[in-house]
Amino acid sequence: MAQQFDVVVIGAGPGGYVAAIRCAQLGLKTACIEKWQDDKGKPVYGGTCLNVGCIPSKALLDSSHRYHDATHGLAVHGISAGEVSMDIPAMMGRKRQIVSQLTGGIAGLLKANGVTALSGSGRLLAGRKVEFTPQGGAPELIEAANVILATGSSPIEIPPARFDGDRIVDSTGALEFSEVPKRLGVVGAGVIGLELGSVWARLGAEVVVIEALPEFLMMVDQQVSKEAYKLFTKQQGLDIRLNARVTGTSVVDGRVNVTYLDGDAEKQESFDRLIVAVGRRPVTKGLLAADSGVNLDERGFVHVNDFCQTDMPGVFAVGDIVRGPMLAHKAMEEGVMVAERISGRKTQLNYDCIPSIIYTHPEIAWVGANEQQLKAAGTPYTAGVFPFVASGRAMAANDTAGMVKILRHEETDRILGCHIIGPSAADLVQQMVIAMEFGATAEDIALIVFGHPSLSEGVHEAALAALGHAIHIPNRKKK
Ligand code: FAD
Ligand code: NAD
């Protein structure tokens, strides 16, 4: 007889494993199918995020930041460290150790919560039946009252720069270089291009970023993206070429030759390695039988409503395979929402309050609407900006580049958005995520006591500036 579960989750990335754990916590008999294995055939949980995404990239960002700081940032403090050297295998070993500790932790969490972890591949059939093919085994049928699809995303490959796994690589390959490329090309000035380009630039590579769009970081508040462009090109050593489209690549004698159109002019570059990071696409190939009742939208994502319900009752989809930003925290919270809705709760997700972070130096982080969006919508607003150069804490840390910017509704005073480039932007923006979730006004923030000296004072002062009475910077003249 087919195994039966209240919930079967397909995929154990942040969307899937969190959904499975929450379902089990709510008393639902839950199975989670994951096909990822290590090179010894052992099941691996955590998906893109833990294995080849958020975690390994942040491990290398942190290591490379320390190296850069040791070689460029100590003299100002009156410290000299003598000769600083770099051990790439040790850096990679640390990264792998963090990944294996965390992925092993997920296996433990699934077990501790009573989730049945199934190693193999899942496919949705008609009537919410799931075909489970264990690694190296024959397909079995599982019956499920509910199914959660969480199969994630994979890198987009473009015809002029096909991945060869050696010289032309995707983000996974870029996390595994065994030495620092002398000259590194990056196609795409998006989140991955900037983060991984920064890693190798800090370790000494000459990095050229080729971006098709004429504007830098289109999704970011323009004041912040302009500042970022200035800082990344002048201080972080990234040579960013906008309005540039790759037309072809060839690998000759271990070098990657790239041709690209710079406006109308054809140009050439030669690199030791090329990272192609032009976006990711949802993984749905082979996942859905023709009569599964689940449909894809016009962009190939699984079609869902605001509650992650697909077109088939009892089948849900979360994370990178559905609309919205491809972010681990978005995937996790969708997983929680779906688990709670299956158990009869009315949980919702506020898609307007999902923070985004780019882990460059300085970091970029934002939540809510940006200035160009408010202008386009005709929303009356005022902006308050506090530059870190006026922050005592930032000065003490010799980390004064960037700003906090808060946008408030001119009539209701509600905070509409917060945009930060600067030290600890990822953690600072979370304060505004909480404030916005509670419907805070700029005045609410103005009346809160912030510890001194702290970078958080930048948030306080930006709110005060939006109200026109900042204390530690001159205020805009009233119109
Ligand atoms: P995934 O994490 O992709 O997991 C899907 C899982 O499903 C995989 O384990 C896969 O093996 C499994 N699977 C697929 N098909 C099947 C099947 N048929 N049967 C069984 N199992 C299957 N996001 C952030 O928020 N912050 C960051 O700092 C960040 N950094 C990133 C850095 C890089 C280099 C990359 C590539 C991504 C980064 N992301 C980051 C994005 C983040 O990794 C994804 O948004 C997140 O992993 C999506 O979670 P998910 O559960 O939807 O999918
Ligand atoms: P992205 O969408 O962030 O950036 C891709 C960039 O490539 C864009 O600027 C695009 O204009 C450019 N591009 C597209 N085609 C091109 C071409 N032919 N030539 C030159 N440029 C081209 O995608 P990504 O950087 O690959 O990241 C994928 C996803 O992973 C993102 O959605 C992101 O949310 C997620 N991610 C998040 C984090 C984080 O949260 N810190 C880190 C890494 C990845």
Coordinates of C-alpha atoms and ligand atoms in Angstrom, one line a residue:
M1 CA 0.0 0.0 0.0
A2 CA 1.2 3.5 -0.8
Q3 CA 2.6 5.5 2.2
Q4 CA 0.3 8.2 3.4
F5 CA 1.1 11.7 4.8
D6 CA -0.8 14.8 5.8
V7 CA 1.9 16.8 4.0
V8 CA 4.6 15.9 1.5
V9 CA 7.2 18.6 0.8
I10 CA 9.3 18.4 -2.4
G11 CA 12.6 20.1 -1.9
A12 CA 14.5 20.8 1.3
G13 CA 15.9 24.3 0.7
P14 CA 14.8 27.2 3.0
G15 CA 11.3 27.1 1.6
G16 CA 10.9 23.3 1.9
Y17 CA 12.7 22.5 5.1
V18 CA 11.1 25.3 7.1
A19 CA 7.6 24.4 5.7
A20 CA 8.2 20.7 6.7
I21 CA 9.4 21.6 10.2
R22 CA 6.5 23.9 10.9
C23 CA 4.0 21.4 9.5
A24 CA 5.4 18.7 11.9
Q25 CA 5.3 21.2 14.8
L26 CA 1.6 21.7 14.1
G27 CA 1.0 18.0 14.4
L28 CA 0.8 17.1 10.7
K29 CA 2.4 13.8 9.6
T30 CA 5.0 15.2 7.2
A31 CA 7.6 13.9 4.7
C32 CA 10.2 16.0 3.0
I33 CA 11.8 14.7 -0.3
E34 CA 15.3 16.0 -1.2
K35 CA 17.4 14.9 -4.1
W36 CA 20.7 16.6 -3.3
Q37 CA 23.6 14.3 -2.3
D38 CA 27.2 14.8 -1.4
D39 CA 30.0 13.1 -3.4
K40 CA 29.7 10.1 -1.0
G41 CA 26.0 9.7 -1.8
K42 CA 24.8 11.1 1.6
P43 CA 21.6 13.2 1.5
V44 CA 22.2 16.9 1.8
Y45 CA 19.6 19.3 3.1
G46 CA 19.4 23.2 3.0
G47 CA 19.2 23.7 -0.8
T48 CA 20.9 26.4 -2.7
C49 CA 21.0 28.8 0.3
L50 CA 23.1 26.6 2.6
N51 CA 25.1 24.6 0.0
V52 CA 26.0 27.0 -2.8
G53 CA 24.3 30.3 -2.0
C54 CA 23.8 32.6 1.0
I55 CA 26.1 30.8 3.4
P56 CA 29.2 29.9 1.4
S57 CA 29.1 33.3 -0.3
K58 CA 28.9 35.1 3.0
A59 CA 31.7 33.0 4.4
L60 CA 34.0 34.1 1.5
L61 CA 32.8 37.7 1.8
D62 CA 33.8 37.7 5.4
S63 CA 37.2 36.1 4.9
S64 CA 38.0 38.3 1.9
H65 CA 36.9 41.4 3.9
R66 CA 39.2 40.5 6.7
Y67 CA 42.1 40.1 4.2
H68 CA 41.3 43.4 2.6
D69 CA 41.1 45.1 5.9
A70 CA 44.4 43.6 7.1
T71 CA 46.1 44.8 3.9
H72 CA 44.4 48.2 3.5
G73 CA 42.5 49.1 6.7
L74 CA 44.9 48.8 9.6
A75 CA 47.4 51.6 9.1
V76 CA 44.8 54.3 9.8
H77 CA 44.4 52.8 13.3
G78 CA 48.2 52.9 13.8
I79 CA 48.6 49.2 13.4
S80 CA 51.0 47.5 11.1
A81 CA 50.7 43.7 10.7
G82 CA 53.8 43.0 8.7
E83 CA 53.4 40.8 5.7
V84 CA 49.9 39.5 5.4
S85 CA 49.4 36.3 3.3
M86 CA 46.5 34.4 2.0
D87 CA 45.8 30.7 2.0
I88 CA 42.9 30.0 -0.4
P89 CA 42.6 26.3 0.4
A90 CA 42.2 27.2 4.1
M91 CA 39.6 29.8 3.2
M92 CA 37.7 27.3 1.2
G93 CA 38.1 24.7 3.9
R94 CA 36.5 27.1 6.5
K95 CA 33.6 27.8 4.1
R96 CA 33.0 24.0 3.5
Q97 CA 33.1 23.4 7.3
I98 CA 30.5 26.0 7.9
V99 CA 28.3 24.6 5.1
S100 CA 28.6 21.0 6.4
Q101 CA 27.8 22.1 10.0
L102 CA 24.7 23.9 8.9
T103 CA 23.4 21.3 6.4
G104 CA 24.0 18.6 9.1
G105 CA 22.0 20.8 11.5
I106 CA 19.0 20.8 9.1
A107 CA 19.1 17.0 9.0
G108 CA 19.0 17.0 12.8
L109 CA 16.2 19.6 12.9
L110 CA 14.0 17.5 10.5
K111 CA 14.6 14.5 12.7
A112 CA 14.0 16.3 16.0
N113 CA 10.7 17.6 14.7
G114 CA 9.6 14.2 13.5
V115 CA 9.7 15.0 9.8
T116 CA 10.3 11.9 7.6
A117 CA 13.2 12.8 5.4
L118 CA 13.2 11.0 2.1
S119 CA 16.4 11.0 -0.1
G120 CA 15.5 11.0 -3.8
S121 CA 13.4 12.8 -6.3
G122 CA 9.8 13.9 -6.1
R123 CA 7.2 14.5 -8.9
L124 CA 3.6 15.6 -8.5
L125 CA 1.0 13.4 -10.2
A126 CA -2.8 13.9 -10.5
G127 CA -4.9 13.9 -7.3
R128 CA -2.1 15.1 -5.0
K129 CA -0.2 11.8 -5.4
V130 CA 3.6 12.1 -5.3
E131 CA 5.9 9.8 -7.2
F132 CA 9.1 9.4 -5.1
T133 CA 12.1 7.9 -6.7
P134 CA 14.7 7.0 -4.1
Q135 CA 18.4 7.5 -5.0
G136 CA 19.2 4.4 -7.2
G137 CA 15.8 2.9 -6.6
A138 CA 12.4 2.3 -8.3
P139 CA 9.6 4.9 -8.2
E140 CA 7.1 4.6 -5.3
L141 CA 3.7 6.2 -4.9
I142 CA 3.0 8.4 -1.9
E143 CA -0.4 9.7 -1.1
A144 CA -0.7 13.2 0.5
A145 CA -3.5 15.3 1.7
N146 CA -1.4 18.3 0.9
V147 CA 1.7 18.9 -1.2
I148 CA 4.2 21.7 -0.9
L149 CA 6.4 22.3 -4.0
A150 CA 9.7 23.9 -3.1
T151 CA 12.2 23.0 -5.8
G152 CA 14.0 26.3 -6.0
S153 CA 15.9 27.8 -8.8
S154 CA 19.0 27.4 -11.0
P155 CA 21.4 29.8 -12.8
I156 CA 20.4 31.1 -16.2
E157 CA 22.8 30.2 -19.0
I158 CA 23.1 32.5 -22.0
P159 CA 24.1 31.3 -25.5
P160 CA 27.1 33.6 -25.9
A161 CA 28.7 32.5 -22.6
R162 CA 27.9 28.8 -22.0
F163 CA 29.2 27.4 -18.7
D164 CA 32.1 25.0 -19.1
G165 CA 32.6 24.5 -15.3
D166 CA 36.2 25.6 -15.5
R167 CA 36.9 28.9 -17.2
I168 CA 33.3 30.1 -17.6
V169 CA 31.4 29.4 -14.5
D170 CA 28.1 30.1 -12.7
S171 CA 27.9 31.3 -9.0
T172 CA 28.6 27.7 -7.8
G173 CA 31.9 27.6 -9.7
A174 CA 32.8 31.1 -8.5
L175 CA 32.7 29.8 -4.9
E176 CA 35.3 27.2 -5.7
F177 CA 38.2 28.9 -7.5
S178 CA 41.4 27.3 -6.2
E179 CA 43.4 30.4 -6.8
V180 CA 42.8 34.1 -7.2
P181 CA 42.3 34.9 -10.9
K182 CA 44.6 37.7 -12.1
R183 CA 41.9 39.1 -14.3
L184 CA 38.3 38.1 -13.7
G185 CA 35.3 38.9 -15.9
V186 CA 31.7 39.0 -14.4
V187 CA 28.7 39.1 -16.7
G188 CA 25.8 40.8 -14.8
A189 CA 26.1 43.6 -12.2
G190 CA 23.3 42.1 -10.1
V191 CA 23.5 40.8 -6.6
I192 CA 25.6 37.7 -7.3
G193 CA 27.9 39.6 -9.7
L194 CA 28.6 42.3 -7.1
E195 CA 29.0 40.0 -4.1
L196 CA 31.2 37.4 -5.8
G197 CA 33.0 40.1 -7.8
S198 CA 33.8 41.8 -4.5
V199 CA 35.2 38.6 -3.0
W200 CA 37.8 38.1 -5.7
A201 CA 38.5 41.8 -6.1
R202 CA 39.3 42.0 -2.3
L203 CA 41.7 39.1 -2.7
G204 CA 43.5 40.9 -5.5
A205 CA 41.8 40.1 -8.8
E206 CA 41.4 42.8 -11.4
V207 CA 37.6 42.6 -11.9
V208 CA 35.6 43.8 -14.9
V209 CA 31.8 43.7 -14.6
I210 CA 29.8 43.7 -17.9
E211 CA 26.2 44.8 -17.4
A212 CA 23.6 44.9 -20.1
L213 CA 21.4 47.7 -18.6
P214 CA 22.4 51.3 -19.0
E215 CA 21.6 52.0 -15.3
F216 CA 23.4 50.5 -12.3
L217 CA 21.2 48.5 -9.8
M218 CA 17.8 49.5 -11.3
M219 CA 15.9 48.0 -8.3
V220 CA 17.7 50.1 -5.8
D221 CA 16.8 53.7 -4.7
Q222 CA 18.6 55.9 -7.2
Q223 CA 20.4 58.0 -4.6
V224 CA 21.8 54.8 -3.1
S225 CA 22.7 53.2 -6.4
K226 CA 24.6 56.3 -7.5
E227 CA 26.5 56.3 -4.3
A228 CA 27.2 52.5 -4.6
Y229 CA 28.5 52.9 -8.2
K230 CA 30.8 55.7 -7.0
L231 CA 32.1 53.6 -4.1
F232 CA 32.4 50.3 -5.9
T233 CA 34.3 51.7 -8.9
K234 CA 36.5 54.1 -6.9
Q235 CA 37.2 52.3 -3.6
Q236 CA 36.4 48.6 -4.2
G237 CA 38.2 48.2 -7.5
L238 CA 35.3 47.0 -9.6
D239 CA 35.5 48.2 -13.2
I240 CA 31.8 48.3 -14.0
R241 CA 30.8 48.7 -17.7
L242 CA 27.1 49.5 -18.1
N243 CA 25.1 49.2 -21.4
A244 CA 27.4 46.4 -22.4
R245 CA 26.1 43.2 -23.9
V246 CA 28.2 40.0 -24.3
T247 CA 28.0 38.7 -27.8
G248 CA 30.4 35.8 -27.7
T249 CA 33.1 34.0 -25.8
S250 CA 35.9 31.6 -26.6
V251 CA 38.4 29.8 -24.4
V252 CA 41.9 29.7 -25.9
D253 CA 45.0 28.6 -24.0
G254 CA 43.2 28.8 -20.7
R255 CA 42.0 32.3 -21.2
V256 CA 38.5 33.4 -21.8
N257 CA 38.1 35.9 -24.7
V258 CA 34.9 37.9 -24.5
T259 CA 33.4 40.1 -27.2
Y260 CA 30.7 42.6 -26.1
L261 CA 28.8 45.5 -27.5
D262 CA 29.4 48.7 -25.6
G263 CA 26.5 50.7 -27.0
D264 CA 27.1 50.2 -30.7
A265 CA 30.8 49.6 -30.6
E266 CA 32.2 46.0 -30.5
K267 CA 34.9 45.5 -27.8
Q268 CA 37.0 42.7 -26.6
E269 CA 38.4 41.6 -23.3
S270 CA 40.5 38.7 -22.1
F271 CA 40.2 37.1 -18.6
D272 CA 41.5 34.2 -16.6
R273 CA 38.0 33.3 -15.5
L274 CA 34.5 34.5 -16.3
I275 CA 31.5 34.4 -13.9
V276 CA 28.1 34.5 -15.6
A277 CA 25.5 35.8 -13.1
V278 CA 22.5 37.0 -15.2
G279 CA 19.7 35.8 -13.0
R280 CA 18.1 32.5 -12.0
R281 CA 15.1 30.5 -13.2
P282 CA 12.6 28.3 -11.4
V283 CA 13.3 24.5 -11.3
T284 CA 10.1 22.9 -12.6
K285 CA 11.5 20.5 -15.3
G286 CA 10.1 17.0 -14.7
L287 CA 8.3 18.1 -11.5
L288 CA 4.7 18.2 -12.7
A289 CA 2.8 15.5 -14.5
A290 CA 0.6 16.9 -17.3
D291 CA -2.5 16.2 -15.3
S292 CA -1.2 17.4 -11.9
G293 CA -3.6 20.4 -12.0
V294 CA -0.7 22.8 -11.3
N295 CA 0.0 25.5 -13.9
L296 CA 3.0 27.7 -14.7
D297 CA 2.7 31.4 -15.3
E298 CA 4.0 33.1 -18.5
R299 CA 7.5 33.4 -17.0
G300 CA 7.7 29.7 -16.1
F301 CA 7.1 30.2 -12.3
V302 CA 4.5 28.0 -10.6
H303 CA 1.2 30.0 -10.6
V304 CA 0.1 30.8 -7.0
N305 CA -2.2 33.2 -5.2
D306 CA -1.1 35.5 -2.3
F307 CA -1.2 32.5 0.0
C308 CA 1.0 30.3 -2.2
Q309 CA -1.9 28.1 -3.3
T310 CA -1.5 26.7 -6.8
D311 CA -4.4 26.1 -9.2
M312 CA -4.8 22.6 -7.7
P313 CA -6.5 22.5 -4.3
G314 CA -4.3 21.2 -1.5
V315 CA -1.1 21.9 -3.6
F316 CA 1.1 24.8 -2.5
A317 CA 4.4 26.2 -3.9
V318 CA 6.9 28.4 -2.1
G319 CA 10.3 30.1 -2.6
D320 CA 12.2 30.6 -5.8
I321 CA 9.7 28.6 -7.9
V322 CA 7.0 31.2 -7.4
R323 CA 6.7 35.0 -8.1
G324 CA 8.5 37.5 -5.9
P325 CA 12.1 38.1 -4.9
M326 CA 14.4 35.1 -4.9
L327 CA 15.4 35.4 -1.3
A328 CA 15.9 32.8 1.4
H329 CA 14.0 34.7 4.0
K330 CA 11.0 35.1 1.6
A331 CA 11.1 31.4 0.9
M332 CA 11.2 30.5 4.6
E333 CA 8.3 32.8 5.6
E334 CA 6.2 31.4 2.7
G335 CA 6.9 28.0 4.1
V336 CA 5.7 29.0 7.5
M337 CA 2.6 30.7 6.1
V338 CA 1.6 27.6 4.0
A339 CA 2.2 25.2 7.0
E340 CA 0.0 27.3 9.2
R341 CA -2.7 27.7 6.6
I342 CA -2.8 23.9 6.0
S343 CA -3.3 23.5 9.8
G344 CA -6.3 25.9 9.6
R345 CA -4.7 29.2 10.7
K346 CA -5.2 32.5 8.7
T347 CA -1.5 33.4 8.5
Q348 CA -0.5 36.0 5.8
L349 CA 2.8 37.3 4.6
N350 CA 3.3 41.1 4.1
Y351 CA 5.1 41.1 0.8
D352 CA 5.6 44.9 1.1
C353 CA 7.9 44.4 4.1
I354 CA 10.5 42.0 2.8
P355 CA 14.0 43.4 3.2
S356 CA 16.6 43.1 0.5
I357 CA 20.4 43.1 1.2
I358 CA 23.5 43.1 -1.0
Y359 CA 26.5 42.0 1.0
T360 CA 29.1 44.2 -0.6
H361 CA 31.2 46.7 1.3
P362 CA 29.6 48.9 2.2
E363 CA 26.4 46.8 2.4
I364 CA 23.2 47.9 0.7
A365 CA 19.9 47.2 2.3
W366 CA 16.3 48.4 1.8
V367 CA 12.7 47.8 2.5
G368 CA 9.5 49.3 1.1
A369 CA 9.2 51.9 -1.7
N370 CA 12.1 53.8 -3.1
E371 CA 12.0 57.4 -4.2
Q372 CA 11.6 56.7 -7.9
Q373 CA 8.6 54.5 -7.2
L374 CA 6.9 57.1 -5.0
K375 CA 7.5 59.8 -7.6
A376 CA 6.0 57.5 -10.3
A377 CA 3.0 56.7 -8.1
G378 CA 2.5 60.4 -7.3
T379 CA 2.6 59.7 -3.6
P380 CA 3.3 62.8 -1.5
Y381 CA 6.5 62.1 0.6
T382 CA 9.4 63.6 2.3
A383 CA 12.9 62.1 2.5
G384 CA 15.3 62.3 5.4
V385 CA 19.0 61.4 4.8
F386 CA 21.7 60.9 7.4
P387 CA 25.2 60.4 6.0
F388 CA 27.5 58.1 8.0
V389 CA 30.2 60.7 7.8
A390 CA 28.3 62.5 10.6
S391 CA 28.1 59.4 12.8
G392 CA 30.6 59.2 15.7
R393 CA 30.4 55.4 15.8
A394 CA 31.1 55.1 12.0
M395 CA 34.0 57.5 12.3
A396 CA 35.4 55.5 15.2
A397 CA 35.2 52.4 13.0
N398 CA 36.7 54.3 10.0
D399 CA 33.7 53.2 8.1
T400 CA 31.9 56.4 7.1
A401 CA 30.8 55.8 3.5
G402 CA 27.1 55.8 2.8
M403 CA 23.9 57.0 4.3
V404 CA 20.5 56.0 5.8
K405 CA 17.5 57.4 3.9
I406 CA 14.0 57.2 5.2
L407 CA 10.9 58.1 3.2
R408 CA 7.7 59.1 5.0
H409 CA 4.2 59.9 3.7
E410 CA 3.9 63.7 3.8
E411 CA 0.3 63.6 5.1
T412 CA 0.1 60.5 7.3
D413 CA 3.8 60.5 8.4
R414 CA 3.8 56.7 7.9
I415 CA 7.2 55.3 6.9
L416 CA 7.1 54.2 3.3
G417 CA 10.6 52.9 2.8
C418 CA 14.1 52.8 4.2
H419 CA 17.3 52.6 2.0
I420 CA 20.7 52.2 3.4
I421 CA 24.2 52.0 2.1
G422 CA 26.8 51.7 4.7
P423 CA 28.2 49.7 7.6
S424 CA 25.9 47.0 9.0
A425 CA 23.1 48.1 6.6
A426 CA 21.6 44.5 6.8
D427 CA 21.0 44.8 10.5
L428 CA 20.0 48.4 10.5
V429 CA 17.3 48.0 7.9
Q430 CA 15.7 45.3 10.0
Q431 CA 14.8 48.0 12.6
M432 CA 12.7 49.7 9.9
V433 CA 11.2 46.4 8.8
I434 CA 9.9 46.0 12.3
A435 CA 8.8 49.6 12.5
M436 CA 6.9 49.3 9.1
E437 CA 5.2 46.1 10.2
F438 CA 3.9 48.0 13.2
G439 CA 2.7 50.9 11.0
A440 CA 5.2 53.3 12.5
T441 CA 5.4 57.0 11.6
A442 CA 8.6 58.9 11.4
E443 CA 7.6 60.7 14.6
D444 CA 7.4 57.3 16.4
I445 CA 11.0 56.6 15.4
A446 CA 12.0 60.2 16.4
L447 CA 10.6 59.6 19.9
I448 CA 12.5 56.4 20.5
V449 CA 15.8 56.4 22.5
F450 CA 18.7 55.1 20.5
G451 CA 21.9 54.0 22.2
H452 CA 24.9 56.2 21.7
P453 CA 27.3 55.9 20.0
S454 CA 25.8 53.4 17.6
L455 CA 25.2 53.1 13.9
S456 CA 21.5 52.8 14.7
E457 CA 21.6 56.5 15.6
G458 CA 21.7 56.9 11.8
V459 CA 18.2 55.5 11.5
H460 CA 17.0 57.9 14.3
E461 CA 18.6 60.9 12.6
A462 CA 17.2 60.0 9.2
A463 CA 13.7 59.9 10.6
L464 CA 14.4 63.2 12.3
A465 CA 15.7 64.6 9.0
A466 CA 12.5 63.4 7.2
L467 CA 10.6 65.5 9.8
G468 CA 12.9 68.4 9.2
H469 CA 14.5 68.5 12.7
A470 CA 17.6 66.4 12.6
I471 CA 20.0 67.3 15.4
H472 CA 23.4 66.2 14.1
I473 CA 23.2 67.4 10.5
P474 CA 21.8 70.6 9.1
N475 CA 18.2 70.3 8.0
R476 CA 16.7 71.1 4.6
K477 CA 15.2 74.5 4.4
K478 CA 11.4 74.4 4.6
K479 CA 9.8 75.0 1.1
Ligands
FAD1 P1 16.4 26.1 -3.0 O1 17.2 26.6 -1.9 O2 17.0 26.2 -4.4 O3 16.1 24.6 -2.6 C1 15.4 23.7 -3.5 C2 15.7 22.3 -3.2 O4 14.9 21.5 -3.9 C3 17.2 21.9 -3.6 O5 17.8 21.4 -2.4 C4 17.0 20.9 -4.7 O6 18.0 19.9 -4.7 C5 15.6 20.3 -4.3 N1 14.9 19.7 -5.5 C6 14.7 20.3 -6.7 N2 13.9 19.5 -7.5 C7 13.6 18.4 -6.7 C8 12.9 17.2 -6.9 N3 12.2 17.0 -8.0 N4 12.8 16.3 -5.9 C9 13.5 16.5 -4.7 N5 14.2 17.6 -4.5 C10 14.3 18.6 -5.4 N6 19.2 34.8 -0.6 C11 19.1 35.5 0.5 O7 18.1 35.8 1.1 N7 20.3 36.1 1.1 C12 21.5 35.8 0.5 O8 22.5 36.3 1.0 C13 21.6 35.0 -0.6 N8 22.7 34.8 -1.2 C14 22.8 34.0 -2.3 C15 24.0 33.7 -2.9 C16 24.1 32.9 -4.1 C17 25.4 32.7 -4.7 C18 22.9 32.4 -4.6 C19 23.0 31.5 -5.8 C20 21.7 32.6 -4.0 C21 21.6 33.4 -2.9 N9 20.4 33.7 -2.3 C22 20.3 34.5 -1.2 C23 19.1 33.2 -2.8 C24 18.7 32.0 -2.0 O9 19.7 31.0 -2.0 C25 17.4 31.4 -2.5 O10 16.4 32.4 -2.6 C26 16.8 30.3 -1.7 O11 17.8 29.2 -1.6 C27 15.5 29.7 -2.2 O12 15.0 28.7 -1.4 P2 14.1 27.6 -2.0 O13 13.8 26.7 -0.9 O14 13.0 28.2 -2.8 O15 15.0 26.8 -3.1
NAD2 P1 20.1 39.6 -10.7 O1 18.8 39.6 -11.3 O2 20.3 40.2 -9.3 O3 21.2 40.3 -11.6 C1 21.4 39.9 -13.0 C2 22.0 41.0 -13.7 O4 22.5 40.6 -15.0 C3 21.0 42.2 -14.0 O5 21.6 43.4 -13.6 C4 20.8 42.1 -15.5 O6 20.5 43.3 -16.1 C5 22.1 41.5 -16.0 N1 22.0 40.8 -17.2 C6 21.1 40.0 -17.7 N2 21.4 39.5 -18.9 C7 22.6 40.0 -19.2 C8 23.5 39.8 -20.3 N3 23.2 39.0 -21.3 N4 24.6 40.5 -20.3 C9 25.0 41.3 -19.2 N5 24.2 41.5 -18.2 C10 23.0 40.8 -18.1 O7 20.6 38.0 -10.7 P2 21.8 37.3 -10.0 O8 22.8 38.2 -9.6 O9 22.1 36.2 -10.9 O10 21.1 36.7 -8.7 C11 20.0 35.7 -8.9 C12 19.1 35.8 -7.7 O11 19.7 35.3 -6.5 C13 18.6 37.2 -7.4 O12 17.2 37.2 -7.6 C14 18.9 37.5 -6.0 O13 17.8 37.9 -5.3 C15 19.3 36.1 -5.4 N6 20.5 36.4 -4.6 C16 20.3 37.2 -3.4 C17 21.4 37.5 -2.7 C18 21.2 38.4 -1.4 O14 20.1 38.4 -1.0 N7 22.2 39.0 -0.9 C19 22.7 37.2 -3.1 C20 22.9 36.5 -4.2 C21 21.8 36.1 -5.0

